[in-house]
Coordinates of C-alpha atoms and ligand atoms in Angstrom, one line a residue:
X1 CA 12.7 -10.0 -40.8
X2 CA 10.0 -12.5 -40.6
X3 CA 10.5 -16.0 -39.6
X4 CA 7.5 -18.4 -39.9
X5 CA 6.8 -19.8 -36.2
X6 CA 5.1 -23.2 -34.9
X7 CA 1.9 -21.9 -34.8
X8 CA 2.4 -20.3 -38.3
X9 CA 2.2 -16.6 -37.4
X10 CA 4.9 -14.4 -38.6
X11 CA 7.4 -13.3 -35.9
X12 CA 9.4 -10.4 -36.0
X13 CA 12.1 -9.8 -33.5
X14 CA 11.9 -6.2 -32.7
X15 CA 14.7 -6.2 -30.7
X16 CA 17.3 -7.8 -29.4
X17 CA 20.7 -6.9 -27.1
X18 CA 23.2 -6.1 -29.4
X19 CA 26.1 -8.7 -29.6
X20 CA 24.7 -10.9 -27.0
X21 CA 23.7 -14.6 -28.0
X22 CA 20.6 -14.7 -25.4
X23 CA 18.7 -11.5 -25.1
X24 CA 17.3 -11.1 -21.3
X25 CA 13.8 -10.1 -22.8
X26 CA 12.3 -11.2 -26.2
X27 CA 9.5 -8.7 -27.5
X28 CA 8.2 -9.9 -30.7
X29 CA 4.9 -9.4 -32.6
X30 CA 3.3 -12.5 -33.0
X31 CA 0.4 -11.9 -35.6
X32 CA -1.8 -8.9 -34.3
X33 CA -0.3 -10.2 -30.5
X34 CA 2.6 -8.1 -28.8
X35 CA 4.3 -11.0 -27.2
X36 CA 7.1 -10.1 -24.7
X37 CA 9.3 -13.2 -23.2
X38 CA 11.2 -12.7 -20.2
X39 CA 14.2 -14.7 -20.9
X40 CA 16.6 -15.7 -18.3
X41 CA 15.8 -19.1 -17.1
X42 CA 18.8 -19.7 -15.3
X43 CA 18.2 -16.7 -12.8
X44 CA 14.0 -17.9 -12.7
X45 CA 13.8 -14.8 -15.3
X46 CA 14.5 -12.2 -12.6
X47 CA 13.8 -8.9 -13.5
X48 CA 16.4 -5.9 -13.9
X49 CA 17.2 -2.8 -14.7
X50 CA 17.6 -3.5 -18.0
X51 CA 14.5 -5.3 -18.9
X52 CA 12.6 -2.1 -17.6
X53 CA 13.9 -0.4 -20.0
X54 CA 13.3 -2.5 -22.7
X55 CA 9.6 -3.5 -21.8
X56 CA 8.2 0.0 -21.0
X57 CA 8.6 1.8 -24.7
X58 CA 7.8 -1.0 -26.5
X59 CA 4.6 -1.4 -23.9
X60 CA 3.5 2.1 -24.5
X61 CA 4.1 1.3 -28.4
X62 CA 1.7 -1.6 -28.7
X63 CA -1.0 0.5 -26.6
X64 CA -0.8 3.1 -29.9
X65 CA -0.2 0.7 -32.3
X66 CA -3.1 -0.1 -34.7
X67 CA -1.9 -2.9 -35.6
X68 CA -1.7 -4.6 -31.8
X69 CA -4.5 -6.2 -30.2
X70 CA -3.7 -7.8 -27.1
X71 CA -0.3 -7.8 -25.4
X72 CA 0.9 -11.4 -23.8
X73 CA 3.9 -11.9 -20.6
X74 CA 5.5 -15.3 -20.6
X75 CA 8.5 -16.6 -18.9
X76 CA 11.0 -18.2 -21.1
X77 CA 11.8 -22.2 -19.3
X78 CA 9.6 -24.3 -17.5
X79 CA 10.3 -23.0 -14.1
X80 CA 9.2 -19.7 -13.5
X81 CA 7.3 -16.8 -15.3
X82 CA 9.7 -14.5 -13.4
X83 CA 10.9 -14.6 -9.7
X84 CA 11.6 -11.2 -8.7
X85 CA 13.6 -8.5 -9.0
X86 CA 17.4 -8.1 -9.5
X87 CA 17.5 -7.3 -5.7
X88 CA 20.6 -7.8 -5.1
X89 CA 22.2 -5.7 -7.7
X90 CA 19.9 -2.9 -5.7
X91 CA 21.1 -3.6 -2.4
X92 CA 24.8 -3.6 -4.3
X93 CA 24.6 -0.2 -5.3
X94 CA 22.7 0.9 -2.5
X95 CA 26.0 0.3 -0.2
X96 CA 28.2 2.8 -2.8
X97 CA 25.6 5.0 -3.6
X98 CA 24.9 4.2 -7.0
X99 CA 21.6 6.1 -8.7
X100 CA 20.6 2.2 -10.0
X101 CA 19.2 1.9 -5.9
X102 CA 16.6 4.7 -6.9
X103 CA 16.4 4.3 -10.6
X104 CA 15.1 0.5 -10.2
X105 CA 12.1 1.4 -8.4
X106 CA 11.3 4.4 -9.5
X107 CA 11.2 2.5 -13.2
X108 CA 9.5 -0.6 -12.2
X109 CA 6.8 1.2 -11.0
X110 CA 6.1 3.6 -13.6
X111 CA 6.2 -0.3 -15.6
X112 CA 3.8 -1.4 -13.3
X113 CA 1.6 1.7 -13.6
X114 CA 1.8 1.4 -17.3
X115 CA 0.2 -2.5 -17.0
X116 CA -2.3 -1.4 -14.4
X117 CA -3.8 1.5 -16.5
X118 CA -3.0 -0.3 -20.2
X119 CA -5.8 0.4 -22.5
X120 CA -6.0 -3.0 -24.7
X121 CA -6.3 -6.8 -23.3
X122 CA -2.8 -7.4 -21.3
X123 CA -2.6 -11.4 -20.8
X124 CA 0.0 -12.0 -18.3
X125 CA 1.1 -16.5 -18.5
X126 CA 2.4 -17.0 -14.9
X127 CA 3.2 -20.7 -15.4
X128 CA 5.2 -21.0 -12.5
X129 CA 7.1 -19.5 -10.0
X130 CA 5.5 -16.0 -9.8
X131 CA 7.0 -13.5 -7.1
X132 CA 7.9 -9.6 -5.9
X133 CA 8.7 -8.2 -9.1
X134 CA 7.2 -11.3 -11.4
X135 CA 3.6 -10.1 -9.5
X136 CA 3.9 -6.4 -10.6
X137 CA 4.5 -7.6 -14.5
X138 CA 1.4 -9.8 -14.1
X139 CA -1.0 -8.6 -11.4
X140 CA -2.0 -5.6 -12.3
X141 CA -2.9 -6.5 -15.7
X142 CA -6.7 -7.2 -17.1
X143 CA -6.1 -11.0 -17.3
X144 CA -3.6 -13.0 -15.2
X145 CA -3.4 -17.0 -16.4
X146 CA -2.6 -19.2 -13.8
X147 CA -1.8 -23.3 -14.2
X148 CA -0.8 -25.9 -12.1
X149 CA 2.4 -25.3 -12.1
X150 CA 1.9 -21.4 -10.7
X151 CA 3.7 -21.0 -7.1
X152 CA 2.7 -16.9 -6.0
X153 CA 4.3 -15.0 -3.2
X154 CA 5.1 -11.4 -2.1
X155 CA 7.9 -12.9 0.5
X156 CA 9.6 -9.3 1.0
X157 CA 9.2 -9.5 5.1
X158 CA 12.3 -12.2 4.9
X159 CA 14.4 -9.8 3.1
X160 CA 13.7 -6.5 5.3
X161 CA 12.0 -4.9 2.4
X162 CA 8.1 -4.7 2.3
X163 CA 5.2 -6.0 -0.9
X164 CA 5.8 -3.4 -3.2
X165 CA 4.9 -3.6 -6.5
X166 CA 1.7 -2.4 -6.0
X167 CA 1.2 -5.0 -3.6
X168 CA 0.0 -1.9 -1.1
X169 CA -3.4 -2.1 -4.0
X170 CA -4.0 -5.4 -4.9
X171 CA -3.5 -7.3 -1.5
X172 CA -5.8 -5.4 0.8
X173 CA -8.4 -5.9 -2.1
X174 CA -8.6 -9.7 -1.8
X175 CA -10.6 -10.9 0.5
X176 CA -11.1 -10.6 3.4
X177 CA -7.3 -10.1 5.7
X178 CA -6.2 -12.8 3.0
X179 CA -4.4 -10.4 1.8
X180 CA -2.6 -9.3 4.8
X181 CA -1.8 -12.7 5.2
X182 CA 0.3 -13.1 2.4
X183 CA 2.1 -9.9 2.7
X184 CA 2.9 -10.7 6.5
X185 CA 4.2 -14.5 6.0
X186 CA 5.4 -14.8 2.4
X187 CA 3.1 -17.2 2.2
X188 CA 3.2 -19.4 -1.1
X189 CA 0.0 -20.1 -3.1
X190 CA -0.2 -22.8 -5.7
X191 CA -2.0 -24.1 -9.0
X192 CA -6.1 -23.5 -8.6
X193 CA -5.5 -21.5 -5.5
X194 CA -3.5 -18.9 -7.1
X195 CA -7.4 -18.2 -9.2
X196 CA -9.6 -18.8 -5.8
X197 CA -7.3 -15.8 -4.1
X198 CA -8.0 -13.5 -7.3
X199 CA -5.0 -13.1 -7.6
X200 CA -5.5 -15.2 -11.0
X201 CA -8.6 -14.2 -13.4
X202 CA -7.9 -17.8 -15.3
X203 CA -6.9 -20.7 -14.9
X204 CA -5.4 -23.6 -17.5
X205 CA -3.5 -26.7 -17.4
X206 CA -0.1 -26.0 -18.6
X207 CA -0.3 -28.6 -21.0
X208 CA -2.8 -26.7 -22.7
X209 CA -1.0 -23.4 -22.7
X210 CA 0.4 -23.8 -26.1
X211 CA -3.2 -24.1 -27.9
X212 CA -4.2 -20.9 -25.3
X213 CA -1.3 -18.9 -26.9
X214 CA -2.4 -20.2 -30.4
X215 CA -5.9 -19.1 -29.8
X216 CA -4.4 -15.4 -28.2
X217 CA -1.9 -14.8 -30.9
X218 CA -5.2 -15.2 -33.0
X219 CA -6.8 -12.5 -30.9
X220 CA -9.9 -14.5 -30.3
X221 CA -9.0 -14.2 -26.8
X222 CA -10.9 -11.4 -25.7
X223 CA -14.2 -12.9 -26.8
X224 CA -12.4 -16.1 -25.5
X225 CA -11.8 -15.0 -22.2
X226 CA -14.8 -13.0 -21.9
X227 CA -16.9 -16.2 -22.7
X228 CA -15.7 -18.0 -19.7
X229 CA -17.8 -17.4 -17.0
X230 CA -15.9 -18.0 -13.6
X231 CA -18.2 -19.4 -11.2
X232 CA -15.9 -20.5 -8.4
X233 CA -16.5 -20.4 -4.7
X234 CA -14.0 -18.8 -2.9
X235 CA -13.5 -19.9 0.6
X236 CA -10.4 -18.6 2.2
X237 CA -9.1 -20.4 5.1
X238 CA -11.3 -19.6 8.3
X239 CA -8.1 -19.1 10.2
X240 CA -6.8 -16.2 8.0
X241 CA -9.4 -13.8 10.0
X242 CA -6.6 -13.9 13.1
X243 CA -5.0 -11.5 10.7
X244 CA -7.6 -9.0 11.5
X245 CA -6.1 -6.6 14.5
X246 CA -4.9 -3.3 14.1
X247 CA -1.3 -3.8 15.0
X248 CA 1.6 -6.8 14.4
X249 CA 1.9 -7.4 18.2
X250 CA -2.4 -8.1 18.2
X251 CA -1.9 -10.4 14.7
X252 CA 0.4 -12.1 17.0
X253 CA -1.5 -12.1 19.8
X254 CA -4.6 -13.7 18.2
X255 CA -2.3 -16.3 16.9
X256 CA -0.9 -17.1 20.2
X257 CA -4.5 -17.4 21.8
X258 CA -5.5 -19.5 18.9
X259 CA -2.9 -21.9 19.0
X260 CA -3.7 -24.3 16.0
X261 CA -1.2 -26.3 13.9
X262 CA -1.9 -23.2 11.4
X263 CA -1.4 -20.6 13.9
X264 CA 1.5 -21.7 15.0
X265 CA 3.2 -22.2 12.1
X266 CA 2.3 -18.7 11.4
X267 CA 3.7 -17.7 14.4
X268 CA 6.7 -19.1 13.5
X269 CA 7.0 -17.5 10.4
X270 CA 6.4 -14.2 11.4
X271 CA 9.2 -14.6 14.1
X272 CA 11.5 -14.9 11.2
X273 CA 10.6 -11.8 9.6
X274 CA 12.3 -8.2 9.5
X275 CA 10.0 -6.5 12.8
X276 CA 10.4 -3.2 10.9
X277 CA 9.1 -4.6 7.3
X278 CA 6.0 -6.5 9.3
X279 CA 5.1 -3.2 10.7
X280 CA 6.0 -1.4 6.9
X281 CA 4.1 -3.5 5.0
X282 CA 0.4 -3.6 8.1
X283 CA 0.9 0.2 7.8
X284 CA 1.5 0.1 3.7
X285 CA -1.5 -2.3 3.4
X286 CA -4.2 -0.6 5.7
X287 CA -3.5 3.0 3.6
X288 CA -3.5 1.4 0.2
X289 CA -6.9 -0.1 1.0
X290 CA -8.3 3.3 0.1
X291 CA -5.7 4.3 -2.7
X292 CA -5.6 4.7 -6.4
X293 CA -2.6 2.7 -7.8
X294 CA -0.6 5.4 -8.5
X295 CA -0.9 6.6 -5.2
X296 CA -0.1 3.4 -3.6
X297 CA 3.2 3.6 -6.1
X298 CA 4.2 6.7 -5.0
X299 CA 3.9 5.9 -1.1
X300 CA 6.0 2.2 -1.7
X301 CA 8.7 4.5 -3.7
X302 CA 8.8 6.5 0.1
X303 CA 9.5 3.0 1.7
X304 CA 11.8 1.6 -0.9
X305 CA 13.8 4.8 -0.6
X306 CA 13.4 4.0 3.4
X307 CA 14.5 0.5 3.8
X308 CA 17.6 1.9 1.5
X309 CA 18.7 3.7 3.8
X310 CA 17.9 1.6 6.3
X311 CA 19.5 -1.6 7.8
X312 CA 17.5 -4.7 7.6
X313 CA 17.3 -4.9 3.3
X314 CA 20.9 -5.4 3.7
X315 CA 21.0 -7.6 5.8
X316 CA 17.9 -9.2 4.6
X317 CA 19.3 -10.0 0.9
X318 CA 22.8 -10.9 2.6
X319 CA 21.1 -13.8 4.9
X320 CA 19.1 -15.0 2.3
X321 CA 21.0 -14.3 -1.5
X322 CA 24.2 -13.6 -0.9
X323 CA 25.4 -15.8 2.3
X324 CA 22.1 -17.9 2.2
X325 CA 22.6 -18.7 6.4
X326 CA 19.0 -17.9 6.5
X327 CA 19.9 -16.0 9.9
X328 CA 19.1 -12.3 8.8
X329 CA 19.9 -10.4 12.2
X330 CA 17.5 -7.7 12.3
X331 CA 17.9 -4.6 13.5
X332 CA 15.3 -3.6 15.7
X333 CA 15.1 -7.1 16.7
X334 CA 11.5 -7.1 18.0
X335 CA 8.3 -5.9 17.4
X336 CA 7.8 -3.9 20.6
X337 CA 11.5 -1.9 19.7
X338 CA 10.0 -0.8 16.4
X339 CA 8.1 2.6 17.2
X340 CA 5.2 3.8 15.6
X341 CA 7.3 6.8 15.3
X342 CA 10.3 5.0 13.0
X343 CA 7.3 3.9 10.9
X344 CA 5.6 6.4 10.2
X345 CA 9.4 8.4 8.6
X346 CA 9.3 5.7 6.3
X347 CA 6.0 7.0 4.7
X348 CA 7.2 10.7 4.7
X349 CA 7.7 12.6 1.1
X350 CA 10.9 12.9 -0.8
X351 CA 10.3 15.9 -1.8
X352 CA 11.3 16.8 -5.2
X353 CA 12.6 13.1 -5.5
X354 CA 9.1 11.7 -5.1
X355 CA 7.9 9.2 -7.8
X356 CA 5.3 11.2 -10.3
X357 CA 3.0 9.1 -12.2
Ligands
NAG401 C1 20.5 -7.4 -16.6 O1 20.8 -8.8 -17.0 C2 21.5 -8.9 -18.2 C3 21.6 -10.4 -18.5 O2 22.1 -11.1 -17.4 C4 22.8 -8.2 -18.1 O3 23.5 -8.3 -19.3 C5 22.6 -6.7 -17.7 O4 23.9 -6.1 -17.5 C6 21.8 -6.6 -16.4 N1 21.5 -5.2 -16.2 C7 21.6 -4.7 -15.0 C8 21.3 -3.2 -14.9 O5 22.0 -5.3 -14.0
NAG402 C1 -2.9 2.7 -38.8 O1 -1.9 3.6 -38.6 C2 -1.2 4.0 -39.8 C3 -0.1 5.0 -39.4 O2 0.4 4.7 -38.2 C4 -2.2 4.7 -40.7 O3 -1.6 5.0 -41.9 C5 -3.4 3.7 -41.0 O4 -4.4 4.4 -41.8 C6 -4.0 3.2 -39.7 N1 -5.0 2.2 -40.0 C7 -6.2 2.2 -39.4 C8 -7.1 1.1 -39.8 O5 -6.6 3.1 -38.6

């Protein structure tokens, strides 16, 4: 059924949760435009299980769909374009063993495999708060649309786990150690700086966004986007380069000797993060440098199947979702405790429960 929209396009609901008032994900066509929603503003449209599994067929449908042009990712709200994943639903089942601790990742990142290697324009809208699970829906996509209003972070070191998400591709490929930066500290970009990182391929004000979507639901967008020329300078901070040395405990180091107002704040931050998921996430980043993206998928399903079993997620998502003390515990409690040998398990295969792409 066909119900005529602001812009004037037909829009046809193609589906919906059964009995429930609010579906957690819209997918619509919106002219020739695939247009999926992710639609639970009260929770900053975190991503579950659920969604996955609504998003992926209807993905893979578009992509062989002659009728389909472009596909466009919005967040429903004005907050956020989608905050994360359901992580503490994962930790949840982790504790009794549930199948949902594997199944979530393993499905997110055949999702996020799907956007990276999509065959027609993907346009993902991240007006606002983009992180963790929000960045795989969006990053790996042709054409990521930042505004003022976009806040990006990968800020998995507070929570024990490590960037996934493909992070392990697209971080070590900014430039630079910028990328290392953002994976080690959490740190949050904002608006225009979201674009200089390239993390962004556009940028808009958001008070613009609804003619964008007008002109995209049009499908003028590809020659639209392809017209813009980006011709911005990008200058990371000179200060990121302390990031460059080839352990944790030398990142530190350099910050230490440096000892500016930023480096210390970094140092600061870091001292708050899980030791084991600073030393995960160097180790993840410096082998997905010279990865395809599937194979960077399959090694972050290892080390989501490792910090599973391990102790610091837990305690992680208890410190800062569940109790929200902020005073995660972790377990090593330093840098030096955490061997190179209890890092390097958390790369080894699963064997026959490996993630194939
Ligand atoms: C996902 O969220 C929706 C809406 O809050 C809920 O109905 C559903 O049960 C959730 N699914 C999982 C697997 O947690
Ligand atoms: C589009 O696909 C339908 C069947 O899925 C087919 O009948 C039709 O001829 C196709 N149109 C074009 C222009 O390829």
């Amino acid at each position: 059924r066909g119900e005529p929209t602001a812009e004037g396009f037909p829009v046809s609901v193609l589906h919906q949760m059964s009995s429930h008032a609010e579906p957690e994900v819209l997918l619509e066509k919106v002219g020739r435009a695939g247009v999926i929603t992710m639609n639970r503003p009260k929770v900053l449209n975190a991503l579950n299980l659920t969604m996955i599994r609504q998003i992926y067929p209807q993905l893979k449908k578009w992509e062989s769909d002659n009728e389909t042009d472009i596909v466009i990712i919005k967040g429903a709200g004005d907050k956020a374009f989608c905050a994360g994943g359901d992580i503490r639903a994962v930790t949840e089942a982790g504790k009794v063993g549930d199948s949902l601790a594997q199944d979530f990742f393993r499905e997110e990142y055949i999702l996020n495999n799907a956007i990276g290697s999509y065959r027609k324009p993907y346009i993902a809208l991240i007006d606002g708060i983009t992180m963790g699970g929000g960045v795989g829906l969006s990053v790996h996509g042709r054409f990521r649309v930042a505004t003022e209003k976009t806040l990006f972070a990968m800020p998995e070191t507070a929570i024990g786990l490590f960037p996934d998400v493909g992070g392990g591709y697209f971080l070590p490929r900014l430039q630079g150690k910028l990328g290392l930066f953002l994976a080690l500290t959490g740190f949050r970009l904002k608006g225009r700086d979201v674009q200089r990182a390239g993390v962004a391929t556009h940028f808009v004000e958001s008070k613009k966004v609804p003619c964008a979507l007008s002109c995209w639901f049009k499908s003028l967008c590809a020659l639209f986007l392809k017209t813009i020329s980006l011709l911005f300078s990008v200058s990371c901070p000179n200060s990121v380069r302390l990031f460059s040395a080839s352990s944790v405990e030398g990142i530190v180091k350099n910050l230490k000797t440096d000892g500016s107002e930023f480096a210390k704040k970094q140092t600061e931050t870091l001292s708050k993060m899980s030791p084991t998921s600073l030393k995960i996430t160097l180790k993840q980043l410096q082998a997905g440098a010279s990865l395809s993206l599937q194979d960077v998928l399959v090694m972050e399903y290892r080390l989501s199947q490792a910090c599973m079993r391990g102790y610091d997620f837990y305690e992680g998502v208890r410190a800062v979702l569940v109790d929200k003390d902020q005073n995660p515990k972790w377990n090593p409690s330093t840098l030096e405790e955490v061997s190179d040998q209890m890092v390097e398990q958390c790369f080894s295969s699963l064997g026959e429960k490996d993630l194939t792409l």
